[in-house]
Amino acid sequence: MRFTIFAHGSRTGWLVLALLVLLIMLPLAAVVLQVLLPGFFFGSRQIGDLSLLGEMFRRPLWYLSLKNTLVLGLGTTALGTVLGAALATARSRWSFPGARLLDGAVWLLIVTPSFILAQGWVMFASSDGLAESWFGWHWVHDAVFTPAGLIAVMSLSKFPFAYLAVYSALEWKMDRLGEAGRLNGGTAWTVWRTIEAPLLLPAYCSGALLVFMDTVGDFGLPASIAAVFRFPTLPYSIYSALYTSPIRFDMAGVLSFYLVVLIALAMSVQFWALRRARFDFLGGRATRAKAERPRKGALLLASGNLLLLAIAVGIPLGANLLTSVTRPGKSGSSAFTLEHYRELFVEGGQLTDALLHSLSIAAFAAIVGLFVGLLVAYVLTYSKFKLKRAIDVISLVSLAVPGVVLGIGYIFIWNQAWLERIGLLLYGKPAILVLAGVAGAIPVITRIVTGAMAKVPQGLLSAAQMQGASFSRRVRTILLPLLRDALLSAALAAFGASVFDLAMTSILFPPNFMTLPVVINKAFEDLDFGYAAAATLTGGTAVVALILVMERIFKPKEARRPSR
Amino acid sequence: MNLMQHRKLAALAIVGLSLTAAGCGNANNNNSGAAAATASDSAAPSSAAASPSESASASPSESASASTPAGNGETLTVYLNDFDTIVKPMFEAQTGYKLNIVSGNGAEIMSRIEAEKGNPHWDVVWMDAMPSIEGLGKAGQLMEGWEPTAAAGLTDFAKAFVPANKAYYPTGAHAAGVIVYNTKAFSAANAPKSWADLADAKYKGTVGMADPAVAAPAYPFVSWFFQDKGSEGGQTFFDDVLKNGAHVYPKNPNVAKALTGGEIKVAALQESNAYTLKNDGEPIEIVWPEEGAPASVRVAAIQKNSAHQDAAKAFVEFLLDPKTQQALIDEGDESYFQPSATGVTMKADRAQNAKLVAADASWASEHEAEIKQWFADRSVK
């Protein structure tokens, strides 16, 4: 780190850029190159067929995929962000019975992969599902398996992204701004609308963007519901192009291209919304947010919260739970059994190994991702690095690109014969999963940390620099304490998401090095719902337990709220 | 305070790293006891030899059994989509070679092979996807011109599938689709009897089939109609079937589930799935149409540049051995198929009049992309 080729402030910038290019852009470029020059990585040099780009609007399947993706993405972004932001605001302002449940549920939803949630909904709402057989609700099937129903299902599983972004931004607040508004006769609503909400715009935006990107890139939901309802989306069609023979890298590339365009559009909307504004409103009088008892309506809050959680978490996970402990008998009856759980551990430790693999990869990815993500956020927020915008775009792109595509890119890059000579042929080795995990962790972490960092004024750091504090000391003594919660949330979110990353691991898992999501998904494919549900719950429980332990260890004592 | 934070961070880092080390270490030196595995798991107990260039020394391998002079304990990597649990112990005991099996569904395996084109990690591929493997041969990935000794014992039906360049050998064939109907919905007299019946208004909205873009056996099924009736005839046929409200499911198990769940009453279903339903006591009946059931042929091929040619050849010989095929039928998971070796007895309850028909592999391979694309676009309308 001690070379002087680059301007002083740009060193970190170049380091970050190099890391991001290696982990994200290079594999992605490989996929694009494959569209332009099919066979480039296999030693042939021929120009590809670019007319495919126009096929998007001619081929019924593609056009429908694009339309579905847009409808689902926009709908979920609107509903999910409103839901997440409202919950985060209520949670940080008021204490009410059951608030702790919301914290747990948010994590649970984050670590639960969409394909598991979607499968839970399928088990609940399909024509011979639990809603039908236990409650006799015939309407559920027709309500859920429509675009609007899927938007609702998706919002209920993606709102935690918006929740976390907003909640961590509410950690420190300037009460005086709001108090000034109230003194001048504004109602609480007016104050929120005209003072608090505009100041939190970056957090809302990064929350909305996270929800949008996670939704349009989501592969789990369309894949799971495909069994009962045809709803092709871009990621699903990309997967279909890769998982068919002859494999169509060119088509996957074209569809990925459109997906990336969608994300780029969403990002420009965000840039436009935040243009020329400053949001570094924290000052010396900032106080840590403390939830207080509302004067009235605590009961309403509590019951609303419970109802929401019952639907968002109760239905999909409850369906999994029921499926994992019942054995469908003849004639629609079911018997209680623990046999699915027994199966998990009798067969030579298949699940134990897979779980250990996934946990260790995710832990490593979260730690390395935290380091890189913090640097990325720092460069984005404070540095004058001239390629700042590129860094932002890259960190977002990796969220935008479905793991399936990035996974294929990783194969192109890391499976070239010449790497064997220098010992870097990582394809087919566990190391590639670690790399992919880090790539997947960076964007999540960057988004959450950037949202929180936006509130720390440059002045604080400049002042320290004037006193002669080194870069590492400035980060250590100013940024880390102020961002501690956000960093913890970010690392744990990345960890949880990484454990269950199905798309990447199913493409990249080395022979006989199974990961948890692969084991679960294979069981689903074989329609062995009981085994899959039992494996899901076992794995999920392990992850949640780890996260709670980490929160316990690293949460600053004054931030721990009295549990209710 | 600062010191505390440092300690915690350090502790976290150590925990993470040790976990990682444990995970990776596991890959390299655990031999989790060769336990019997179910159909839902596909990894055999690990040996980390991922690429053929690594020898078996990467894992602490037990010495090859002394009774078998042929093998020298080298590791052969086989990509397959069925029978992973049964062939490994048999082959290892018979030959003294080690098997590293990579199993997945057909599409997964083909993706892996495609992705590894520049640097293949496999020695043998053994799957019921003849057109796709024919395509690998056209791309110059397969060893050609070698004839196994056991090829002399192939049935006439199977011999017809051996290509002129001898790039792959059939180990069996099964119906990619037979007609299955719900006996509670239709009497034997009312039930569909021929493929044309799937477009009959009598079965409107009650027919299901698997998606050729996703399910491995569904393409051999669809392609036969396209070759048999000509491209336009094939399109017309499936147009009529789809217009008749047919449901397309990703895979055969989904079709089977829709059948038991009551969403559909009639299906074109892969035969092992069909017989499994019947043996489970579901109210269904299986019809083998007179014009024949389109076959999915399982073939084995050797990678051209495999570093383990002797072991690979031994494996293909092993697959063509009547004893092996009999064991697959008696104990395997996809046990309803017509064997390729003479002197093998089929499952007793498999229809004796089962007539299999198959599209020409080279033709099917050539038209694979366009037929799948046409079907995908047509079925979303």
XYZ file of N, CA and C in Angstrom, chain A residues 456-553:
294
model
N -22.619 10.594 7.757
C -21.444 11.031 8.509
C -20.745 12.117 7.699
N -20.720 13.353 8.224
C -20.183 14.445 7.417
C -18.684 14.302 7.183
N -18.267 14.711 6.016
C -16.858 14.708 5.655
C -16.047 15.500 6.689
N -16.690 16.532 7.221
C -15.987 17.416 8.150
C -15.366 16.691 9.338
N -16.077 15.694 9.837
C -15.555 14.937 10.978
C -14.220 14.304 10.615
N -14.172 13.734 9.411
C -12.951 13.044 8.993
C -11.863 14.049 8.668
N -12.262 15.138 8.024
C -11.267 16.156 7.682
C -10.615 16.704 8.936
N -11.445 16.948 9.958
C -10.908 17.486 11.205
C -9.854 16.553 11.776
N -10.150 15.267 11.759
C -9.196 14.302 12.289
C -7.919 14.294 11.456
N -8.110 14.435 10.150
C -6.960 14.412 9.260
C -6.058 15.617 9.549
N -6.674 16.759 9.823
C -5.909 17.966 10.139
C -5.052 17.730 11.382
N -5.568 16.917 12.285
C -4.833 16.647 13.525
C -3.767 15.583 13.287
N -3.684 15.115 12.054
C -2.627 14.167 11.739
C -3.008 12.710 11.890
N -4.319 12.414 11.945
C -4.713 11.008 12.072
C -4.572 10.319 10.722
N -4.009 9.118 10.743
C -3.819 8.389 9.489
C -5.164 7.855 8.999
N -5.171 7.371 7.772
C -6.404 6.858 7.190
C -6.991 5.740 8.055
N -6.130 4.788 8.411
C -6.669 3.658 9.164
C -7.187 4.124 10.519
N -6.538 5.151 11.073
C -6.995 5.631 12.374
C -8.331 6.371 12.230
N -8.472 7.107 11.131
C -9.738 7.813 10.916
C -10.879 6.808 10.796
N -10.632 5.757 10.047
C -11.666 4.739 9.885
C -11.973 4.091 11.232
N -10.898 3.791 11.968
C -11.046 3.043 13.209
C -11.752 3.843 14.293
N -11.423 5.125 14.392
C -11.931 5.871 15.540
C -13.171 6.693 15.242
N -13.458 6.939 13.956
C -14.643 7.744 13.647
C -15.714 6.918 12.923
N -15.310 6.338 11.789
C -16.314 5.641 10.986
C -16.836 4.386 11.675
N -15.929 3.559 12.140
C -16.384 2.287 12.711
C -17.355 2.476 13.875
N -17.042 3.350 14.831
C -18.018 3.504 15.927
C -19.366 4.013 15.439
N -19.358 4.954 14.483
C -20.632 5.506 14.024
C -21.412 4.509 13.171
N -20.695 3.647 12.496
C -21.370 2.748 11.546
C -21.515 1.342 12.089
N -21.186 1.176 13.325
C -21.109 -0.169 13.869
C -22.357 -1.015 13.599
N -23.500 -0.447 13.863
C -24.741 -1.198 13.634
C -24.929 -1.560 12.167
N -24.674 -0.555 11.334
C -24.861 -0.789 9.901
C -23.906 -1.877 9.414
N -22.669 -1.829 9.911
C -21.690 -2.824 9.486
C -22.110 -4.214 9.927
N -22.594 -4.285 11.145
C -23.022 -5.584 11.655
C -24.203 -6.111 10.826
N -25.184 -5.221 10.613
C -26.333 -5.631 9.792
C -25.866 -6.099 8.433
N -24.965 -5.332 7.852
C -24.519 -5.637 6.493
C -23.818 -6.991 6.444
N -22.914 -7.205 7.401
C -22.157 -8.459 7.384
C -23.089 -9.648 7.598
N -24.016 -9.498 8.536
C -24.919 -10.613 8.823
C -25.875 -10.856 7.654
N -26.327 -9.767 7.021
C -27.203 -9.930 5.859
C -26.464 -10.677 4.757
N -25.227 -10.272 4.531
C -24.445 -10.921 3.483
C -24.210 -12.388 3.835
N -23.924 -12.638 5.102
C -23.692 -14.011 5.547
C -24.929 -14.869 5.284
N -26.079 -14.334 5.717
C -27.314 -15.091 5.555
C -27.641 -15.352 4.096
N -27.465 -14.319 3.277
C -27.802 -14.479 1.861
C -26.862 -15.480 1.207
N -25.612 -15.450 1.653
C -24.602 -16.275 1.017
C -24.780 -17.770 1.332
N -25.205 -18.055 2.546
C -25.389 -19.464 2.925
C -26.338 -20.158 1.950
N -27.375 -19.413 1.561
C -28.418 -20.039 0.748
C -28.365 -19.641 -0.717
N -27.196 -19.196 -1.168
C -27.115 -18.781 -2.565
C -27.184 -19.990 -3.490
N -28.353 -20.192 -4.047
C -28.568 -21.382 -4.864
C -27.937 -21.241 -6.240
N -28.178 -20.092 -6.879
C -27.813 -19.960 -8.285
C -26.318 -20.185 -8.508
N -25.508 -19.438 -7.757
C -24.062 -19.557 -7.921
C -23.570 -20.954 -7.583
N -23.999 -21.447 -6.434
C -23.416 -22.719 -6.010
C -23.863 -23.877 -6.892
N -25.071 -23.792 -7.439
C -25.486 -24.940 -8.244
C -24.701 -24.993 -9.551
N -24.193 -23.843 -9.988
C -23.360 -23.852 -11.189
C -21.924 -24.230 -10.839
N -21.453 -23.765 -9.682
C -20.023 -23.837 -9.413
C -19.596 -24.918 -8.428
N -20.561 -25.593 -7.793
C -20.086 -26.503 -6.745
C -19.204 -27.596 -7.336
N -18.020 -27.785 -6.732
C -17.109 -28.780 -7.265
C -17.726 -30.160 -7.107
N -17.347 -31.082 -7.958
C -17.888 -32.430 -7.852
C -17.727 -32.929 -6.425
N -18.785 -33.442 -5.871
C -18.747 -34.038 -4.537
C -18.412 -33.050 -3.438
N -18.651 -31.769 -3.690
C -18.523 -30.771 -2.632
C -19.871 -30.055 -2.612
N -20.867 -30.734 -2.014
C -22.217 -30.204 -2.061
C -22.356 -29.001 -1.132
N -23.279 -28.109 -1.469
C -23.607 -27.026 -0.552
C -25.056 -27.202 -0.115
N -25.413 -26.509 0.950
C -26.756 -26.662 1.507
C -27.867 -26.401 0.472
N -27.822 -25.259 -0.229
C -28.919 -25.014 -1.173
C -29.004 -26.072 -2.274
N -27.851 -26.585 -2.680
C -27.875 -27.602 -3.732
C -28.566 -28.864 -3.224
N -28.236 -29.245 -1.998
C -28.861 -30.441 -1.413
C -30.374 -30.249 -1.332
N -30.790 -29.063 -0.848
C -32.224 -28.811 -0.700
C -32.909 -28.815 -2.061
N -32.289 -28.125 -3.002
C -32.915 -28.003 -4.308
C -33.035 -29.345 -5.012
N -32.016 -30.182 -4.828
C -32.091 -31.502 -5.459
C -33.252 -32.298 -4.872
N -33.420 -32.161 -3.584
C -34.542 -32.865 -2.959
C -35.866 -32.342 -3.514
N -35.967 -31.022 -3.723
C -37.181 -30.447 -4.302
C -37.419 -30.967 -5.698
N -36.343 -31.019 -6.482
C -36.481 -31.480 -7.858
C -37.001 -32.901 -7.897
N -36.585 -33.679 -6.913
C -37.083 -35.052 -6.858
C -38.433 -35.098 -6.157
N -39.004 -33.913 -5.896
C -40.299 -33.788 -5.227
C -40.286 -34.437 -3.847
N -39.090 -34.482 -3.255
C -38.977 -35.026 -1.914
C -39.144 -33.861 -0.944
N -40.363 -33.313 -0.884
C -40.610 -32.097 -0.118
C -40.280 -32.256 1.354
N -40.585 -33.414 1.894
C -40.346 -33.626 3.309
C -38.874 -33.468 3.655
N -38.019 -34.124 2.889
C -36.578 -34.052 3.128
C -36.101 -32.622 2.951
N -36.544 -31.982 1.855
C -36.106 -30.626 1.563
C -36.531 -29.677 2.670
N -37.779 -29.815 3.122
C -38.276 -28.919 4.164
C -37.503 -29.141 5.458
N -37.217 -30.389 5.776
C -36.455 -30.681 6.995
C -35.041 -30.110 6.889
N -34.419 -30.253 5.723
C -33.072 -29.717 5.528
C -33.092 -28.196 5.615
N -34.120 -27.591 5.042
C -34.261 -26.138 5.097
C -34.332 -25.652 6.532
N -35.191 -26.272 7.300
C -35.394 -25.807 8.668
C -34.144 -26.031 9.509
N -33.486 -27.166 9.283
C -32.269 -27.442 10.037
C -31.197 -26.408 9.701
N -30.995 -26.194 8.392
C -29.995 -25.214 7.978
C -30.363 -23.818 8.432
N -31.618 -23.450 8.239
C -32.071 -22.118 8.619
C -31.886 -21.856 10.105
N -32.215 -22.862 10.911
C -32.061 -22.706 12.356
C -30.601 -22.455 12.717
N -29.703 -23.196 12.091
C -28.280 -23.023 12.376
C -27.843 -21.600 12.043
N -28.293 -21.102 10.894
C -27.879 -19.765 10.466
C -28.427 -18.695 11.405
N -29.708 -18.796 11.726
C -30.313 -17.791 12.604
C -29.633 -17.797 13.969
N -29.335 -18.987 14.472
C -28.670 -19.070 15.773
C -27.329 -18.352 15.713
N -26.579 -18.593 14.650
C -25.272 -17.942 14.508
C -25.420 -16.428 14.474
N -26.428 -15.965 13.713
C -26.626 -14.518 13.575
C -26.979 -13.896 14.928
N -27.857 -14.554 15.662
C -28.251 -14.007 16.963
C -27.056 -13.942 17.906
N -26.218 -14.972 17.858
C -25.024 -14.972 18.704
C -24.117 -13.799 18.334
N -23.915 -13.616 17.041
C -23.064 -12.519 16.577
C -23.640 -11.168 17.018
N -24.942 -11.001 16.862
C -25.565 -9.740 17.265
C -25.323 -9.499 18.748
N -25.468 -10.544 19.520
C -25.289 -10.478 20.965
C -23.864 -9.995 21.285
N -22.894 -10.573 20.568
C -21.502 -10.259 20.874
C -21.138 -8.834 20.468
